[in-house]
XYZ file of C-alpha atoms in Angstrom:
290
model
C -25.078 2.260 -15.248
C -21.721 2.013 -16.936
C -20.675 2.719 -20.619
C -17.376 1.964 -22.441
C -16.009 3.867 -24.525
C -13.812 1.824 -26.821
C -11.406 5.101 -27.463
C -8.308 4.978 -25.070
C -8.601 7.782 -22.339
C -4.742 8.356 -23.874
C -3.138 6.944 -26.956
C -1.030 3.927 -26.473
C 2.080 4.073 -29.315
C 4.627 0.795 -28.220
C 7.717 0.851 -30.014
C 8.305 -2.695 -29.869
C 7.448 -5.972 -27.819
C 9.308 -6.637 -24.542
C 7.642 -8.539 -22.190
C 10.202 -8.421 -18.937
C 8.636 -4.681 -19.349
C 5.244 -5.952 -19.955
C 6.151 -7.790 -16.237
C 7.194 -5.022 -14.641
C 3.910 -2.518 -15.981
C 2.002 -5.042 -13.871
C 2.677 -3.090 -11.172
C -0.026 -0.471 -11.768
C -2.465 -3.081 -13.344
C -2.824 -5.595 -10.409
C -0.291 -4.290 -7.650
C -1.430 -2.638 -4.568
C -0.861 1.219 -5.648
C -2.266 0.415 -9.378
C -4.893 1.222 -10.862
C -7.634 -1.418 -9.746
C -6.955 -1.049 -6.400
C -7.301 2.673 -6.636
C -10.629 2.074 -8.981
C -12.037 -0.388 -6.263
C -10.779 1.981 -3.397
C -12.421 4.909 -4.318
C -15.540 3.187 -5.758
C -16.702 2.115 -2.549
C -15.666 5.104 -0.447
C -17.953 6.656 -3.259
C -20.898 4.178 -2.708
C -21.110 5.399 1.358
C -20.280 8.800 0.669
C -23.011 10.704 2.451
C -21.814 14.623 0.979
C -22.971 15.247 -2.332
C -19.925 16.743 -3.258
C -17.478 14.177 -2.069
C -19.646 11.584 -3.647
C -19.672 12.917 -6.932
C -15.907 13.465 -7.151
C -15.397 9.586 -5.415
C -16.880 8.380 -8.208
C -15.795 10.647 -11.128
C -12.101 9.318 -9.781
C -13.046 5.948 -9.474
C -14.422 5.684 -13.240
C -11.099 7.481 -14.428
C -8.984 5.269 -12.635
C -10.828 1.971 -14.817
C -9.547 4.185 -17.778
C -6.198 4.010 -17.022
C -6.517 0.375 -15.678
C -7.396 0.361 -19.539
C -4.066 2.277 -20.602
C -2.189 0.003 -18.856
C -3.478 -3.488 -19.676
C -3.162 -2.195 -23.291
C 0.291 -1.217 -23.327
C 1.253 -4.606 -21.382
C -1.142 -6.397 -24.007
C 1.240 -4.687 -26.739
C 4.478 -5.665 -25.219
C 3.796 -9.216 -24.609
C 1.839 -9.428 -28.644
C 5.371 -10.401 -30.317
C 6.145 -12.836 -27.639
C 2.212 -14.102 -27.620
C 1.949 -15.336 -31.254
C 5.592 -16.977 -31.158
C 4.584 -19.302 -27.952
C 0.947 -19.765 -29.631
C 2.392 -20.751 -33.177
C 5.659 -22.274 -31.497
C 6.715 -19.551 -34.358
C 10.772 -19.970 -32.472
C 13.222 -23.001 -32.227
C 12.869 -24.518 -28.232
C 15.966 -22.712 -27.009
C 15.429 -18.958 -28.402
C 11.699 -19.251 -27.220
C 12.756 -20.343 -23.718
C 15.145 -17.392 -23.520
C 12.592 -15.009 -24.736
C 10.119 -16.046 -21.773
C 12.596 -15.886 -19.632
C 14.468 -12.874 -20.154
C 13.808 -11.547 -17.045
C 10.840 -10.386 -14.439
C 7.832 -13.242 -14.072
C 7.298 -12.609 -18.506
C 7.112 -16.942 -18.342
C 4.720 -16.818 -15.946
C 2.735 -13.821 -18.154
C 3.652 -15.792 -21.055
C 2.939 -19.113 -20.033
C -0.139 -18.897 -17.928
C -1.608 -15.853 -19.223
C -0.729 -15.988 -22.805
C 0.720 -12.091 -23.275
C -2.404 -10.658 -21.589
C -2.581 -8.451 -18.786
C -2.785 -10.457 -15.530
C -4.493 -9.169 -12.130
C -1.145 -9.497 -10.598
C 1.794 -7.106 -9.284
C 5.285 -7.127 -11.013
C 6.160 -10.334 -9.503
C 2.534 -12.292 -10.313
C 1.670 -11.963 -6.831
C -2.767 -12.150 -7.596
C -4.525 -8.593 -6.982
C -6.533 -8.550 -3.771
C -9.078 -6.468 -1.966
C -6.968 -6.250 1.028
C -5.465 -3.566 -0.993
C -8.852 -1.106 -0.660
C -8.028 0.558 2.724
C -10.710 2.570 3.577
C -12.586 2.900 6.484
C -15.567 4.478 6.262
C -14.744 8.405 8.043
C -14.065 10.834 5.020
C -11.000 12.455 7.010
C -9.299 9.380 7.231
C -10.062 7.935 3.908
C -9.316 11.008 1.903
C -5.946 10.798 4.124
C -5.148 7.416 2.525
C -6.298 8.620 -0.890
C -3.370 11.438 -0.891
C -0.940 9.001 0.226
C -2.137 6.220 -2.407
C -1.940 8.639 -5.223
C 1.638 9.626 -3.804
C 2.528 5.990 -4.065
C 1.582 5.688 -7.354
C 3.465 8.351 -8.814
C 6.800 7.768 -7.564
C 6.308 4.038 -8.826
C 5.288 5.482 -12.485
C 8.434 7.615 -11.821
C 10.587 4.572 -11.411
C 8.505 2.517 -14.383
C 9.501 6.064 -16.684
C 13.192 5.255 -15.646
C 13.316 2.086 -16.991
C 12.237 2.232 -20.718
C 13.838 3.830 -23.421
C 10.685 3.645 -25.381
C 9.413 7.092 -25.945
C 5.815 6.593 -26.482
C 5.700 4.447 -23.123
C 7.794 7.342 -21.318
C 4.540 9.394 -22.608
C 1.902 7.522 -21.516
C 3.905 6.736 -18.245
C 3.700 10.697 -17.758
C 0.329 11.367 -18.925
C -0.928 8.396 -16.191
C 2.069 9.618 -13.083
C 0.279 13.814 -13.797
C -3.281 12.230 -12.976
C -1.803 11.296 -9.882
C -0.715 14.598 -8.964
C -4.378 16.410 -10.353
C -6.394 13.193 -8.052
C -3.744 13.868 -5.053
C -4.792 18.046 -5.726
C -8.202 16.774 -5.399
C -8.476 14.803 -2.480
C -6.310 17.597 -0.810
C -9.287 19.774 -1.452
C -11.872 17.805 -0.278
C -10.269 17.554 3.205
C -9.280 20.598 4.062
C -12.849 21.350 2.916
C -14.346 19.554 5.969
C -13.690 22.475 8.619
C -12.888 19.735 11.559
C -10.512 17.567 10.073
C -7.943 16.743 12.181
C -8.129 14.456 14.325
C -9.779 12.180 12.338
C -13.152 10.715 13.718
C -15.175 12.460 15.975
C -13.215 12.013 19.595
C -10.490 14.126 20.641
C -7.305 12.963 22.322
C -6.727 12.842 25.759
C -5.333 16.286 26.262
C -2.054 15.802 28.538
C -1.167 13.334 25.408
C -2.135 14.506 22.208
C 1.079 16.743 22.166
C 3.674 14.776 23.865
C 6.477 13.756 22.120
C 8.373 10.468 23.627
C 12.046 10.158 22.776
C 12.046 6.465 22.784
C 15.198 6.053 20.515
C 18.240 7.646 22.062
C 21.569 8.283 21.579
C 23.841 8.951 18.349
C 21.357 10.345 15.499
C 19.002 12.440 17.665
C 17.258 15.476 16.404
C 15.112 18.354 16.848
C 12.555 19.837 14.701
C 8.882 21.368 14.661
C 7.687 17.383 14.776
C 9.354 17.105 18.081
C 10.367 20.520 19.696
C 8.967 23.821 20.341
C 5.899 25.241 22.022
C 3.416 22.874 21.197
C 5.467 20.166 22.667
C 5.681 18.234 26.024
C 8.710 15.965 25.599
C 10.268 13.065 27.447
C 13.588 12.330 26.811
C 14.201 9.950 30.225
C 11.717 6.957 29.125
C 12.705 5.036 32.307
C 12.572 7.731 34.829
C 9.456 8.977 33.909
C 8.099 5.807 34.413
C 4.523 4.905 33.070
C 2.717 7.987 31.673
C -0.713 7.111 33.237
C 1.110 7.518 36.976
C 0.301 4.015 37.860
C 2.738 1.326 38.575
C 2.702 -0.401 35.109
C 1.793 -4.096 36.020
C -1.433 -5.889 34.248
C -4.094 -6.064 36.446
C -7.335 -7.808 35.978
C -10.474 -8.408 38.970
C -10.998 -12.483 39.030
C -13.348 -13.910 40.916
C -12.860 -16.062 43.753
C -13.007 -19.441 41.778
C -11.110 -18.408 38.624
C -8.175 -17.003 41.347
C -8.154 -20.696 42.856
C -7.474 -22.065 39.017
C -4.567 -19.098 37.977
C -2.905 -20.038 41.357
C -3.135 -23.847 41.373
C -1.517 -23.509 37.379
C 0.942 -21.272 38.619
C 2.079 -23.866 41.103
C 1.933 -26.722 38.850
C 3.960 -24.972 36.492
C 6.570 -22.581 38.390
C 10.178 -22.864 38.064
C 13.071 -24.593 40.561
C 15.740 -21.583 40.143
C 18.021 -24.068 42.720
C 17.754 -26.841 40.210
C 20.267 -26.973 37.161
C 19.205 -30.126 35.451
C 20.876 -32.235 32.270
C 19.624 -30.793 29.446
C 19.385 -32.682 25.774
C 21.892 -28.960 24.353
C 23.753 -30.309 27.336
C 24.062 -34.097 26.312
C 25.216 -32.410 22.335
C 27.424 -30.166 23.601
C 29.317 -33.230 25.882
C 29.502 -35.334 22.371
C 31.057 -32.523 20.158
């Protein structure tokens, strides 16, 4: 059972209208580190959450994340509400109101389509989907994806802060960017909570690879550190010498039976190369006539 509460979560104060801001807010209403996606994310993580505890805090997240899916909408309402009445009251001569809608960002598409209101899209009106909800079912993993979605979306309300001037914005901006850091706290909580969390899932690695570190990408630019070096470490730094890591020889193999071998053979000779043969080519005929 839901209830609204028609009381902001935190108070919107807009200076004035500017919808290529409006545009860019979109971001966090419909883009994939926003708030619906995180709503809709941790909603249904929620919904199969097993552990009473996890559950409960799922869920308390997932309702608080509507609120500021609320925040947001409103302050984009505000921005595009000077720009809104003008295009429905054709309030501006045809030249100024074409350069107000298209002062930047996809505001004529907000303006146009949408009429000022906040759209289900990201800053550049791409529509908000659920391929954006990444979860997977196994608490250790999700939570995982939770920390780094909440990282996300506090370094892009970091960059949204450093492009307005508009001070009550900047402070809603920064009331919305801290919830990220208290949901990321959290989450951070709730994993290292579950004694066995790492790896994630319930198999283990196979042990003579779980710590081997393959230097695949040699030359100028290497480095050492704890994510490469050190005790815990088996390390490969000849790729080629060391040849496949299983010990076999590294060729696709697969059992056929006799009648499927008779088809793969009589393809292969249909279709095998001449390497003798250098025939004229149609590159060859357009190279002769340049």
């Amino acid at each position: 059972m839901f209830t609204h509460n028609k009381a902001l979560q935190y108070t919107v104060r807009v200076a004035e209208p500017n919808p290529v801001l409006a545009s860019l807010l979109l971001e966090q209403f419909g883009g994939p580190d926003g708030e619906l996606a995180a709503a809709m994310r941790y909603f249904t993580q929620g919904l199969a959450e097993d552990d009473a505890g996890r559950k409960d805090m799922l869920l308390d997240i997932a309702t608080e994340e509507l609120s500021h899916l609320e925040i947001i909408g409103s302050i984009v309402a505000m921005l595009n509400k000077g720009a809104k009445g003008q295009l429905a009251e054709a309030a501006l001569e045809e030249a100024e109101l074409y350069r107000s809608l298209t002062a930047g960002g996809n505001s004529h598409t907000q303006g146009i389509l949408y009429g000022g209101g906040p759209a289900l899209t990201n800053s550049s009106g791409v529509p908000w989907t659920a391929a954006y909800v990444d979860s997977r079912g196994d608490p250790t993993c999700d939570l995982r994806s939770n920390i780094a979605a909440e990282s996300r979306a506090k370094i892009v309300y970091e960059r949204l802060i450093a492009v307005t001037d508009d001070p009550g914005i900047k402070d809603a901006l920064g009331f919305l960017m801290t919830r990220e850091i208290a949901h990321q706290k959290s989450f951070e909580k709730a994993l290292y909570s579950i004694e066995d969390n790492f790896p994630p899932g319930k198999l283990q690695g196979v042990p003579q690879f779980d710590s081997l570190y393959v230097n695949s990408s040699t030359g100028m630019g290497d480095a050492d550190g704890p994510w490469n070096s050190g005790e815990e470490w088996e390390r490969i730094d000849d790729v080629v010498a060391a040849g496949p890591l299983d010990g076999g020889d590294g060729n696709a193999k697969v059992q056929l039976s006799d009648a499927e071998m008779t088809a793969v053979k009589a393809m292969a000779s249909r279709t095998s190369s001449d390497p003798s043969k250098d025939p004229l080519t149609g590159a060859d005929l357009g190279s002769l006539q340049s």
